[in-house]
mmCIF file of C-alpha atoms in Angstrom:
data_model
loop_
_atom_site.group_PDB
_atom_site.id
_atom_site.type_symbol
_atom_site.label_atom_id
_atom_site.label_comp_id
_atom_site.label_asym_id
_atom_site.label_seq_id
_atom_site.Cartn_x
_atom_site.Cartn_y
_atom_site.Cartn_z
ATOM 1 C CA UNK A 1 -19.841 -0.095 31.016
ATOM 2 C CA UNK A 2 -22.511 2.047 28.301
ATOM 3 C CA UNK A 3 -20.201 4.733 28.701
ATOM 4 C CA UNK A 4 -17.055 2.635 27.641
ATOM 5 C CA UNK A 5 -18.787 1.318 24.894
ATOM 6 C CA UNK A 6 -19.619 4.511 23.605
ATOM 7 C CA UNK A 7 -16.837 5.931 24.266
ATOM 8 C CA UNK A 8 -15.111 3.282 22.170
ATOM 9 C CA UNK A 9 -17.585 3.491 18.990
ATOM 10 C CA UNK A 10 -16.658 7.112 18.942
ATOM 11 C CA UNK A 11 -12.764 6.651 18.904
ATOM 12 C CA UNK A 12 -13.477 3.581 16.569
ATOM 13 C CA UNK A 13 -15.553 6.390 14.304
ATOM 14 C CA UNK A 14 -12.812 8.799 14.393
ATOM 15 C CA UNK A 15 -10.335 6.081 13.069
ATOM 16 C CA UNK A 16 -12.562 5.074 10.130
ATOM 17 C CA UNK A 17 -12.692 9.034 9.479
ATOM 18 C CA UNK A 18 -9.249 9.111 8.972
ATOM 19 C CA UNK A 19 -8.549 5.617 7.081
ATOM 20 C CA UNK A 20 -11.112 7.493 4.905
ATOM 21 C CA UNK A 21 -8.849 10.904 4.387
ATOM 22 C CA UNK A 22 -5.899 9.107 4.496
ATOM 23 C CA UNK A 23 -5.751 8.371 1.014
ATOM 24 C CA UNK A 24 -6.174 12.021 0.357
ATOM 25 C CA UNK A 25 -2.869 13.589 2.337
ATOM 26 C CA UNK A 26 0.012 12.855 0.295
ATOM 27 C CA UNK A 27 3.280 12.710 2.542
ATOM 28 C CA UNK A 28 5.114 14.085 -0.241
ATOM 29 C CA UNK A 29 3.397 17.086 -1.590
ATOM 30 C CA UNK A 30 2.017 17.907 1.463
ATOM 31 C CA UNK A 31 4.737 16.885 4.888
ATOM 32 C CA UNK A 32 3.620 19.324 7.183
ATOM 33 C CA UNK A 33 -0.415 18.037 7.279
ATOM 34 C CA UNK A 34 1.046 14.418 7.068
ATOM 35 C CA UNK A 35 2.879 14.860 10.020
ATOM 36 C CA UNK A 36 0.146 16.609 12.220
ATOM 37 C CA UNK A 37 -2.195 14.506 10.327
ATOM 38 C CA UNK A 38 -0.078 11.552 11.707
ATOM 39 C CA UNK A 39 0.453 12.522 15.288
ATOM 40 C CA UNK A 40 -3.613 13.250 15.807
ATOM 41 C CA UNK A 41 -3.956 10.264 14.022
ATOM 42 C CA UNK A 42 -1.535 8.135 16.405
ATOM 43 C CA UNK A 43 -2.909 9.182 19.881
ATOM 44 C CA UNK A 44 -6.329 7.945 18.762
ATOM 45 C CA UNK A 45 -4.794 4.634 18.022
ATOM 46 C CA UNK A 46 -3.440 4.699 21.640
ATOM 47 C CA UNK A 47 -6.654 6.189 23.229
ATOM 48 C CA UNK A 48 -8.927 3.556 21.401
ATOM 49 C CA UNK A 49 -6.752 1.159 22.372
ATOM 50 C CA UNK A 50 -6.353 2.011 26.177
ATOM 51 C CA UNK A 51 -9.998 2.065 26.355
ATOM 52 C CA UNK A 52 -10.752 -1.261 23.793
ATOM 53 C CA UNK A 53 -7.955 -3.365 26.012
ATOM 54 C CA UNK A 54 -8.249 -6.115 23.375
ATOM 55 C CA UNK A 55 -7.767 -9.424 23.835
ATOM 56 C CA UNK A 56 -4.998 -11.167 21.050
ATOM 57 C CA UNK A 57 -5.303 -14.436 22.682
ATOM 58 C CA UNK A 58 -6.528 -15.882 19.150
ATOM 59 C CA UNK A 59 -3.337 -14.128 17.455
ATOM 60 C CA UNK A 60 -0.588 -15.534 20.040
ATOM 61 C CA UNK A 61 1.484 -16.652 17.267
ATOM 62 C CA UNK A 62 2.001 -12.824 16.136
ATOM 63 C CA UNK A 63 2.932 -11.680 19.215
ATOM 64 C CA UNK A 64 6.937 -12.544 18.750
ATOM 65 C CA UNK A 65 7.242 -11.852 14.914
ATOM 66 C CA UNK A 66 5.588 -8.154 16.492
ATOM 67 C CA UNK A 67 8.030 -7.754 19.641
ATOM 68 C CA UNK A 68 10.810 -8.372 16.936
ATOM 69 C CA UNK A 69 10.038 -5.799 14.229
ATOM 70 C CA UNK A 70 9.439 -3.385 17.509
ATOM 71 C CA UNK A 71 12.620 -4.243 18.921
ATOM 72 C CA UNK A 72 14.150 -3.826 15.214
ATOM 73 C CA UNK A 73 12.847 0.025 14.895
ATOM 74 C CA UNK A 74 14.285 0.725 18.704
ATOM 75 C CA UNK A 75 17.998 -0.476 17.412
ATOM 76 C CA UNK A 76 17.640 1.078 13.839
ATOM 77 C CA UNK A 77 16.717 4.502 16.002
ATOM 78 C CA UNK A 78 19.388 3.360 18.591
ATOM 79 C CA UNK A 79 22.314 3.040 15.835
ATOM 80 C CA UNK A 80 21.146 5.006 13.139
ATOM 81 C CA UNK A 81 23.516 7.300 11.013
ATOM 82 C CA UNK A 82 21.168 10.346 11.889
ATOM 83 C CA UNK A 83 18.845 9.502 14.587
ATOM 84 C CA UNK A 84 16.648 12.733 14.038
ATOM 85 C CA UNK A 85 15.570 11.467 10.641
ATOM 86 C CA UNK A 86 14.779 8.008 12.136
ATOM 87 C CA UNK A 87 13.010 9.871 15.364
ATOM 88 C CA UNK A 88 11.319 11.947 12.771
ATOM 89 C CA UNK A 89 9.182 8.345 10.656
ATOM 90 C CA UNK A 90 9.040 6.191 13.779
ATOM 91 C CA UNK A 91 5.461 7.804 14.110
ATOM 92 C CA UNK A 92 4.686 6.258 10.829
ATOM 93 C CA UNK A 93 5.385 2.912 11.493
ATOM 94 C CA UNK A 94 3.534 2.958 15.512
ATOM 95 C CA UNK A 95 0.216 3.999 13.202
ATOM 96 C CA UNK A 96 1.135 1.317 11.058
ATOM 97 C CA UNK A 97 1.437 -0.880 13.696
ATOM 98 C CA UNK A 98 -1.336 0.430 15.846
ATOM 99 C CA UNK A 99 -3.939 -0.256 13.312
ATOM 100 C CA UNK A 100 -2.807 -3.515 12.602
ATOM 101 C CA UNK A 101 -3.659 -4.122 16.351
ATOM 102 C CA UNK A 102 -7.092 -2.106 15.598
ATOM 103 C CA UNK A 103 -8.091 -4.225 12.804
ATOM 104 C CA UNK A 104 -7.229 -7.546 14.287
ATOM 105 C CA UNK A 105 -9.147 -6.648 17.634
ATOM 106 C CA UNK A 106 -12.549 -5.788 15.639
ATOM 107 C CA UNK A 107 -15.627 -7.463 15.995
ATOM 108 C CA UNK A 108 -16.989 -9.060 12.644
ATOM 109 C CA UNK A 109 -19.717 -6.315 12.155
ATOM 110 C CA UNK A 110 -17.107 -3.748 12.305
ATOM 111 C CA UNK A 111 -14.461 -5.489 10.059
ATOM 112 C CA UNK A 112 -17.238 -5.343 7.571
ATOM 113 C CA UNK A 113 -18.124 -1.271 7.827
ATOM 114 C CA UNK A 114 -13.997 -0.918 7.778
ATOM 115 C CA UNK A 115 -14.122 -2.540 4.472
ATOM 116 C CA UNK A 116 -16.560 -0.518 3.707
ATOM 117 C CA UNK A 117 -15.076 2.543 4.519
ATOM 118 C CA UNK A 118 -11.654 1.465 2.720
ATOM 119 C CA UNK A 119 -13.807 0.829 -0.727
ATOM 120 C CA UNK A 120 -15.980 3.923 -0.477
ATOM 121 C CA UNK A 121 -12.284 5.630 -0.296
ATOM 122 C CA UNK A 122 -10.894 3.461 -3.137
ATOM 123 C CA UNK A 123 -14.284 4.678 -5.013
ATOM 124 C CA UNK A 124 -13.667 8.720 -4.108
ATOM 125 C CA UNK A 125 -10.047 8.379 -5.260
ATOM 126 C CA UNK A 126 -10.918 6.767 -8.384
ATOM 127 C CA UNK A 127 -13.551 9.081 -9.449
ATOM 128 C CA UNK A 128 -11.287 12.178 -8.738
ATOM 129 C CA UNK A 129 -8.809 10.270 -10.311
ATOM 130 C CA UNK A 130 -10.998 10.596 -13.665
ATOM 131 C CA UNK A 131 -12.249 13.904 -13.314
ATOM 132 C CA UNK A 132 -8.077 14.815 -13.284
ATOM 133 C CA UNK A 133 -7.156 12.678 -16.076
ATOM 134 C CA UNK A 134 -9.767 14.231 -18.376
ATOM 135 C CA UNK A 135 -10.235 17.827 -16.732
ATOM 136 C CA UNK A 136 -7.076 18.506 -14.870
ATOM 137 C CA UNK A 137 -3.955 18.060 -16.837
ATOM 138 C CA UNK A 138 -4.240 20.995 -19.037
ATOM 139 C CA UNK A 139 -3.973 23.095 -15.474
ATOM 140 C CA UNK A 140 -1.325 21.182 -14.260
ATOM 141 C CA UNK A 141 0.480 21.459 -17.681
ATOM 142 C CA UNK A 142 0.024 25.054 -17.356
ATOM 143 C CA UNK A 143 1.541 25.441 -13.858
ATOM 144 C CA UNK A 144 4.656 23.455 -14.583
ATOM 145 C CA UNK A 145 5.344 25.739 -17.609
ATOM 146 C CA UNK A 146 4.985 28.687 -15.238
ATOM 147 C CA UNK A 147 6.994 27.059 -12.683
ATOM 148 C CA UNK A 148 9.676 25.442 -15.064
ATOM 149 C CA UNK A 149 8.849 22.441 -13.508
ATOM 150 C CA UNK A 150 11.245 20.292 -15.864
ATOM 151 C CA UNK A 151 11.339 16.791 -14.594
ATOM 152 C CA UNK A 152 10.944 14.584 -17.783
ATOM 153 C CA UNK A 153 8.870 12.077 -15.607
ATOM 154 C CA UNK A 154 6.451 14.610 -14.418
ATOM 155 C CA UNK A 155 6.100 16.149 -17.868
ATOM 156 C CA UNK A 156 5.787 11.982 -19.284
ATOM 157 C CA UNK A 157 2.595 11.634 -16.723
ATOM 158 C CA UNK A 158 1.070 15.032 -17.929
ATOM 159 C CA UNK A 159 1.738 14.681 -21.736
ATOM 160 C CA UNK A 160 0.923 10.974 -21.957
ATOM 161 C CA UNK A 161 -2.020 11.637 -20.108
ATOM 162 C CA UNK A 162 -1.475 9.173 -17.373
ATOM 163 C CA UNK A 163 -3.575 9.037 -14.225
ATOM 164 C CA UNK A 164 -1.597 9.833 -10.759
ATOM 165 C CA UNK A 165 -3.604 11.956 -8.561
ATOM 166 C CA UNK A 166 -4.416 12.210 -5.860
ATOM 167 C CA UNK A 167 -0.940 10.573 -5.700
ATOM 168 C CA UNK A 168 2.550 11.607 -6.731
ATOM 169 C CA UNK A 169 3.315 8.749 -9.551
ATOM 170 C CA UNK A 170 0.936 6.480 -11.703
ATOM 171 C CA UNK A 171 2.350 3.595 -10.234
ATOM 172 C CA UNK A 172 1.618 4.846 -6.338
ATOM 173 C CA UNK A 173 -2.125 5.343 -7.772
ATOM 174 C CA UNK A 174 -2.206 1.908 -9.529
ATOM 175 C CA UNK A 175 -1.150 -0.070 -6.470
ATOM 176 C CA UNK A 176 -3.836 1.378 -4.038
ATOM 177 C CA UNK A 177 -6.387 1.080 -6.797
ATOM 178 C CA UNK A 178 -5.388 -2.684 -6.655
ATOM 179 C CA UNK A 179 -5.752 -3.242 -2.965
ATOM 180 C CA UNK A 180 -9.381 -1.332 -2.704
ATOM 181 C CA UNK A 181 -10.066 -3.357 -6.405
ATOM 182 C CA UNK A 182 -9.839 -7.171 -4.593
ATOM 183 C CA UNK A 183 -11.822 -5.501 -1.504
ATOM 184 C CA UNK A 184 -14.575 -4.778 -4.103
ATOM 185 C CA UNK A 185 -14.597 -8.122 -5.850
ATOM 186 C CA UNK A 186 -15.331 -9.777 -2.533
ATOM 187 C CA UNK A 187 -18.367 -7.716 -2.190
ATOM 188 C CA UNK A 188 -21.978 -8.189 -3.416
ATOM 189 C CA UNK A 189 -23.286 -5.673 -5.883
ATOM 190 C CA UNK A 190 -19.657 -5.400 -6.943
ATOM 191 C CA UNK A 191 -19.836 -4.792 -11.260
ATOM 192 C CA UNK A 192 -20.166 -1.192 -11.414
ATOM 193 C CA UNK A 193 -17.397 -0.597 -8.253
ATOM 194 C CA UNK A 194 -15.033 -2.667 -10.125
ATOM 195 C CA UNK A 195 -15.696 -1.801 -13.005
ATOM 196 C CA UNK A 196 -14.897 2.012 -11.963
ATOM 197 C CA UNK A 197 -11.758 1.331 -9.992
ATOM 198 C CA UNK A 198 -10.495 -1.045 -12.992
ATOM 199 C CA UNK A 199 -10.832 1.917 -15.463
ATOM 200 C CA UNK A 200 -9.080 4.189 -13.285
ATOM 201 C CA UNK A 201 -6.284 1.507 -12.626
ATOM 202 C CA UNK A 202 -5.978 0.735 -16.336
ATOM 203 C CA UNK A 203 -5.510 4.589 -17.420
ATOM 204 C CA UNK A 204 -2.378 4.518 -14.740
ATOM 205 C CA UNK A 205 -0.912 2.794 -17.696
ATOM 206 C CA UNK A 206 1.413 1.116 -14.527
ATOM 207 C CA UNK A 207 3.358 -2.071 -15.310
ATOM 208 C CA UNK A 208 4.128 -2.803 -11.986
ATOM 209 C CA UNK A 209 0.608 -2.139 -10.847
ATOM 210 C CA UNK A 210 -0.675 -4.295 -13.427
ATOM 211 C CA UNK A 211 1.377 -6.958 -13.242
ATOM 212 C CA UNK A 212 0.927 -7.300 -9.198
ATOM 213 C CA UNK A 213 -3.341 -7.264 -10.041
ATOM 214 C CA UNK A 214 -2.324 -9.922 -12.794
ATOM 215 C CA UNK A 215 -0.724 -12.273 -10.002
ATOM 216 C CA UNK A 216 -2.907 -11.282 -6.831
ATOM 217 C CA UNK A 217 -6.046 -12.187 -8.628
ATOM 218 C CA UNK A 218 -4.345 -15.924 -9.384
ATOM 219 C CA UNK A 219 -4.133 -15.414 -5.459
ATOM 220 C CA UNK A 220 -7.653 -14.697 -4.953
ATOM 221 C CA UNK A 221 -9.275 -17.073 -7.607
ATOM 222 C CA UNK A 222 -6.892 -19.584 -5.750
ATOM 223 C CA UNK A 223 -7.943 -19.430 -2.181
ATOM 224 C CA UNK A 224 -11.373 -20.028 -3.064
ATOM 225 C CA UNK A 225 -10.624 -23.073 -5.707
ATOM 226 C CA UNK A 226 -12.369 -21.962 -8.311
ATOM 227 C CA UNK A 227 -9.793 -22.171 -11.141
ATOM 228 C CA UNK A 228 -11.872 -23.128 -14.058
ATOM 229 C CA UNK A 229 -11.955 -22.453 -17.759
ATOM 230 C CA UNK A 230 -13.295 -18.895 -17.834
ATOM 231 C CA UNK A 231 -11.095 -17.860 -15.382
ATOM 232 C CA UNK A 232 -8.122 -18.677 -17.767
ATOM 233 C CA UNK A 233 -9.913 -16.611 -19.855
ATOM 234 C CA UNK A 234 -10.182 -13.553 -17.806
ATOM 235 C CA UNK A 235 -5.831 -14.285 -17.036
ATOM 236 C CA UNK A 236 -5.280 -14.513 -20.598
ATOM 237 C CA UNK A 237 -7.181 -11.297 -21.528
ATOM 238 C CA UNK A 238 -5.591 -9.258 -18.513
ATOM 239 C CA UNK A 239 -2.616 -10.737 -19.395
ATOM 240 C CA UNK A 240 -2.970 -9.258 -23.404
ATOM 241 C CA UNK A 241 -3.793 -5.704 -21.833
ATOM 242 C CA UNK A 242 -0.306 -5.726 -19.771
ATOM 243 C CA UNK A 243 1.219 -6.861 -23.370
ATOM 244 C CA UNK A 244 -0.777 -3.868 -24.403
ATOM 245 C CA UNK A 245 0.970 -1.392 -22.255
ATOM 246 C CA UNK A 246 4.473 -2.832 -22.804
ATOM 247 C CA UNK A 247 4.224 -2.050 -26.422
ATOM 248 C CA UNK A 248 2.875 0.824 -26.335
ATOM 249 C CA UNK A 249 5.244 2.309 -23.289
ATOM 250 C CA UNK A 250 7.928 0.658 -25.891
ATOM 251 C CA UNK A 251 6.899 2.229 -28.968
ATOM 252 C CA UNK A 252 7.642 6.345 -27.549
ATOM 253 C CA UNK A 253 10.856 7.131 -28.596
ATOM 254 C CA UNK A 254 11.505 8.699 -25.088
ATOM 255 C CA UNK A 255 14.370 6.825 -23.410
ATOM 256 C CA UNK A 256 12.979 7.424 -20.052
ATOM 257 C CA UNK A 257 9.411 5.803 -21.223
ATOM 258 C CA UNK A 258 10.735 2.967 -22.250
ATOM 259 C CA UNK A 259 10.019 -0.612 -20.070
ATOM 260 C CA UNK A 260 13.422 -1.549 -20.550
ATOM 261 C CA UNK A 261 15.035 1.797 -19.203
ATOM 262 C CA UNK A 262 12.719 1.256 -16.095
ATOM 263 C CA UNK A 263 13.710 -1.866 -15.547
ATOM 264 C CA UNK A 264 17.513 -1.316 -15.839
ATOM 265 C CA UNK A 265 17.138 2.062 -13.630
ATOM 266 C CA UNK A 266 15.687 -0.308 -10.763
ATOM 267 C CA UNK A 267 18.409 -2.603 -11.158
ATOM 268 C CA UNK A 268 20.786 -0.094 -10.500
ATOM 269 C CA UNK A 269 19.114 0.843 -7.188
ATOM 270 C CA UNK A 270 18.867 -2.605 -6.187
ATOM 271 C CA UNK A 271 22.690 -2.842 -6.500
ATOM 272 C CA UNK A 272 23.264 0.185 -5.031
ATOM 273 C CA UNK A 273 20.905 -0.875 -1.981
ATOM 274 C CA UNK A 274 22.802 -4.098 -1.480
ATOM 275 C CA UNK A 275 25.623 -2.184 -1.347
ATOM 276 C CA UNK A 276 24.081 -0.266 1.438
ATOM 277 C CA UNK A 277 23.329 -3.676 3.073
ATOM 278 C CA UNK A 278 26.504 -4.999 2.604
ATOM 279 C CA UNK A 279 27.903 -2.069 4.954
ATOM 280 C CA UNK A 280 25.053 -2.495 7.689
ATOM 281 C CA UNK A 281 23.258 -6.050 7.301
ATOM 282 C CA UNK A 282 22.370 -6.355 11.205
ATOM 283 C CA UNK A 283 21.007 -3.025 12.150
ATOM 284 C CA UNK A 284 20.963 -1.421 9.002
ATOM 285 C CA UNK A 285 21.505 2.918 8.422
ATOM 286 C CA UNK A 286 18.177 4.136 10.615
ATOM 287 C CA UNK A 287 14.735 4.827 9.409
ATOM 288 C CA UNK A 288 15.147 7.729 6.885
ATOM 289 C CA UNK A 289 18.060 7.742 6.233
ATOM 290 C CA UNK A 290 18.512 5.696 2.765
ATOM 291 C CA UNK A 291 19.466 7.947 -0.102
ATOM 292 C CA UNK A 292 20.797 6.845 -3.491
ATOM 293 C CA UNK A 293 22.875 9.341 -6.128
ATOM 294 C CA UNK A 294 19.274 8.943 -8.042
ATOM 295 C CA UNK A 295 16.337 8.185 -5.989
ATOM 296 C CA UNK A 296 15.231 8.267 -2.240
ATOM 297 C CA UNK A 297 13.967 4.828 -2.621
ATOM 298 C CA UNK A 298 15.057 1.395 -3.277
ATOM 299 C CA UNK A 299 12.165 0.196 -5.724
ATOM 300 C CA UNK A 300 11.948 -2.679 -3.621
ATOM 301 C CA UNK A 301 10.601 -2.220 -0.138
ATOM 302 C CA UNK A 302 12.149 -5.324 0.723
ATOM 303 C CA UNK A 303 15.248 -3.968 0.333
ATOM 304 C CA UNK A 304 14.989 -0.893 1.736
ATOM 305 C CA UNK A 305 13.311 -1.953 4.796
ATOM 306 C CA UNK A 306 16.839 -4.457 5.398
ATOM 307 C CA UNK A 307 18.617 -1.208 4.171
ATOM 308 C CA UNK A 308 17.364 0.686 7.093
ATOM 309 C CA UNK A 309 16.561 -1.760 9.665
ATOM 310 C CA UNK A 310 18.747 -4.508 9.379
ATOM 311 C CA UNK A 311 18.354 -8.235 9.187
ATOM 312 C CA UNK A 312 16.107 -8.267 12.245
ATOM 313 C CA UNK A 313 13.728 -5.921 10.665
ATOM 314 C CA UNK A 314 13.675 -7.451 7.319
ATOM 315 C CA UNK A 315 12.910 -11.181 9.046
ATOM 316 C CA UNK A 316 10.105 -10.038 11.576
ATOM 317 C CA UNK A 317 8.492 -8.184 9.169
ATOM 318 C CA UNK A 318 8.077 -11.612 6.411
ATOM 319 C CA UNK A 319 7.428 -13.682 9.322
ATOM 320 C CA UNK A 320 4.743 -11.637 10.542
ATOM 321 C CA UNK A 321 2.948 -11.572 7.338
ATOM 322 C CA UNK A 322 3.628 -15.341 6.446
ATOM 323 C CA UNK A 323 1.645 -16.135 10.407
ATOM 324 C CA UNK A 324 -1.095 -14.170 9.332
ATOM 325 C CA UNK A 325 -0.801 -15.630 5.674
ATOM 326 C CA UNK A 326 -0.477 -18.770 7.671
ATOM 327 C CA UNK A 327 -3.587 -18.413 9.975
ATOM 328 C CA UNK A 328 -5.745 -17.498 7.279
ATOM 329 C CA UNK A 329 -5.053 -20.690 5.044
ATOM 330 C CA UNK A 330 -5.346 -23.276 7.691
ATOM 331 C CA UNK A 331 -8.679 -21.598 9.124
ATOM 332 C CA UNK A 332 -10.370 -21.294 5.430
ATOM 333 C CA UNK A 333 -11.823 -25.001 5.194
ATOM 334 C CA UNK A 334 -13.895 -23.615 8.286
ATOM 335 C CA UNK A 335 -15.391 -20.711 6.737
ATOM 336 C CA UNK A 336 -18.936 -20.658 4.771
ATOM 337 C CA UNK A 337 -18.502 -18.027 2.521
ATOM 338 C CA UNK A 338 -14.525 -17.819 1.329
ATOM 339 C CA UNK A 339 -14.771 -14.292 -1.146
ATOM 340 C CA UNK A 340 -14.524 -11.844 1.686
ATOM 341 C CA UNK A 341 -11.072 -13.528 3.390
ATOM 342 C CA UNK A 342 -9.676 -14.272 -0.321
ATOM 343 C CA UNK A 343 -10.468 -10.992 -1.209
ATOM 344 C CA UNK A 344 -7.826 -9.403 1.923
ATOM 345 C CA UNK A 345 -5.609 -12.192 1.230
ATOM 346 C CA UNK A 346 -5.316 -10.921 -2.475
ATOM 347 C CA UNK A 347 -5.466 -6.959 -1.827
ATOM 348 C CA UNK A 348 -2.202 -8.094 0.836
ATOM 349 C CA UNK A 349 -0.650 -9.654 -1.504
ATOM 350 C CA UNK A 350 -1.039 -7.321 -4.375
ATOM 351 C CA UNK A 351 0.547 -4.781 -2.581
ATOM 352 C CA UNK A 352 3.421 -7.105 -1.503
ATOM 353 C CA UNK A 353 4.285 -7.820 -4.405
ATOM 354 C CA UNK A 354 4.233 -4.380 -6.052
ATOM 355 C CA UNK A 355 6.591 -3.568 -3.275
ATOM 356 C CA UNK A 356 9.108 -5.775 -5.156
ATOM 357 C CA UNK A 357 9.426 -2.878 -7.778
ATOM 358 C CA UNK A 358 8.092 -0.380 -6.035
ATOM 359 C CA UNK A 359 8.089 1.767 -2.940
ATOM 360 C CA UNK A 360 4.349 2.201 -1.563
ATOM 361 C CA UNK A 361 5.502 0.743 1.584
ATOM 362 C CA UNK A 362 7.044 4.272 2.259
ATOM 363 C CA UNK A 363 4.237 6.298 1.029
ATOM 364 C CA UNK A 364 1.983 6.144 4.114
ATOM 365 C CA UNK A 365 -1.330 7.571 2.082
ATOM 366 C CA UNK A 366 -1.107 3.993 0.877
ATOM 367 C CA UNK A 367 0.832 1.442 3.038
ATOM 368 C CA UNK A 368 -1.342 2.293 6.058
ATOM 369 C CA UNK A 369 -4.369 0.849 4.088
ATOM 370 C CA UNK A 370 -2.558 -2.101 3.655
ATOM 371 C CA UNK A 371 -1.598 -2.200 7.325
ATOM 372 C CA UNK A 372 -5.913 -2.378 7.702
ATOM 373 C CA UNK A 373 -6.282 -5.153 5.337
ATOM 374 C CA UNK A 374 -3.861 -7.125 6.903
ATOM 375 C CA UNK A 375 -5.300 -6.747 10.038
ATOM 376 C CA UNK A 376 -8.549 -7.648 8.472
ATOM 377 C CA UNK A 377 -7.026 -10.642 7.137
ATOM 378 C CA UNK A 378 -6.050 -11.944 10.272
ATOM 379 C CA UNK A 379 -8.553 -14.597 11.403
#
């Protein structure tokens, strides 16, 4: 039995280790260390899990919204146009997936240190986030002229001086900052954390990012009933800064910076992905394999996920997160101390509803944090 239980804080140490790095691999600029990053990654899940046997009798209700989105990924490999680009992001989903089952397993003590470990990440990314946005861009400018690197968004997030890395877009940054941001204001000792992780989320200059915190934190201040005066005060003023950034993303004379062009480009891909639907709504195109004249994502995950999946995807995956949602809510009256719990419910949910405009969900540096929290969440 001491042997099992050690052997089970080590795997559990190795998966905090990489939660921790994750952040730092992005699947985009660098797909060969994602992948083996993913596979080592995904046979600890398995091995901690073999070993942990957990017991889910507390989370019965998610074990047929689960079986569906499972059975959803075996037909959209099954039917899919090109089943070795589906074979080839299964893995992604299984980590998801696996730590969901990791987080909701944990004992309370070690839901706390996972927190942990996701905000001392969220912290690390934000400060090299700084150190690039007033060190780095000059270097990066630099390489792009000596590479001809000409993509007028690349050269907008350089030029403009908007923060993106250790990620490939401002907005990817600004979402995760949002998550790890409600995971902080749930803590104790929490000014100076926030404060940090606010000032790298606010020199994103993101929208979409800002927008989602704007809404989530209605979400968190919500949950714990504490809707009073000076919290309409701290809306209003966040609110003013997102007025802020509209103007001032209108006032370049860039067509491609401006709100409205962004808003009418995801439009298009929303039409074009319900066109895609339209073709496949029950099994969708495979995992992979969605591609539009402009973009390889929908700018809504929602979307995208039905795109590729089908309707059975799609409808496991929302009823899943409303049980959990669910769970949560109905279990909160019996809880001393609401912050932590309203704190996951709002990082979820900010990253949900970036999703509608965005495409995180795909970029597993980020949506396999949220996979944790939502684990976390459930009670």
């Amino acid at each position: 039995m001491g042997l099992i239980q050690e052997n089970n804080r080590l795997m559990l140490l190795l998966i905090l280790t990489g939660i921790f790095f994750r952040p730092f691999i992005c699947a985009l600029a660098f797909p060969y260390l994602n992948l083996v990053y993913s596979l080592v990654f995904l046979i600890c899940l398995g091995v901690y899990l073999i070993y942990k046997r957990p017991v889910f009798a507390k989370n019965q209700a998610l074990v047929w919204p689960l079986s569906l989105f499972y059975l959803a990924l075996c037909l959209s490999v099954i039917f899919s146009q090109d089943r070795s680009n589906s074979l080839a992001l299964v893995y992604q989903y299984l980590n998801g997936l696996g730590l969901l089952w990791v987080a909701v397993s944990l004992s309370e003590k070690n839901k706390l240190l996972t927190i942990r470990t996701l905000i001392l990440a969220g912290l690390a990314v934000s400060l090299l986030s700084l150190y690039h946005y007033f060190f780095g861009f000059s270097h990066v400018l630099d390489y792009s002229s000596a590479n001809n690197l000409t993509s007028p968004f690349i050269l907008d997030y350089l030029q403009r001086k908007r923060a993106f890395f250790p990620f490939v877009t401002p907005g990817a940054l600004g979402g995760y900052l949002a998550m790890i941001f409600f995971l902080v204001l749930a803590c104790k000792n929490r000014f100076w954390p926030a404060g940090l992780i606010f000032t790298a989320l606010l020199l994103t200059k993101s929208l979409g990012a800002f927008l989602s915190l704007l809404c989530a934190l209605v979400v968190y201040l919500g949950v714990q009933g504490k809707l009073k005066k000076n919290h309409f005060r701290i809306l209003a003023g966040l609110l003013l800064l997102l007025i802020i950034m509209i103007v001032w993303r209108s006032s370049t004379q860039k067509e491609h910076l401006q709100p409205v062009f962004s808003a009418l480009m995801r439009i298009n891909y929303w039409q074009e992905s319900l066109a895609i639907i339209k073709g496949h709504p029950f099994v969708g195109i495979g995992l992979g394999n969605f591609n539009l004249p402009n973009s390889r994502y929908a700018h809504n995950a929602y979307l995208q996920i039905w795109a590729e999946m089908g309707i059975l995807g799609l409808a496991s995956f929302l009823w899943m997160i409303a049980v959990i949602f669910r769970n949560c809510l109905k279990k909160l009256a019996q809880l001393p101390d609401k912050k932590q719990i309203a704190g996951l419910l709002a990082a979820s949910s900010v990253f949900l509803i970036h999703n509608l405009f965005d495409f995180t969900f795909f970029l597993p540096e980020i949506a396999l944090v949220w996979w944790v929290i939502l684990g976390l969440a459930s009670l």
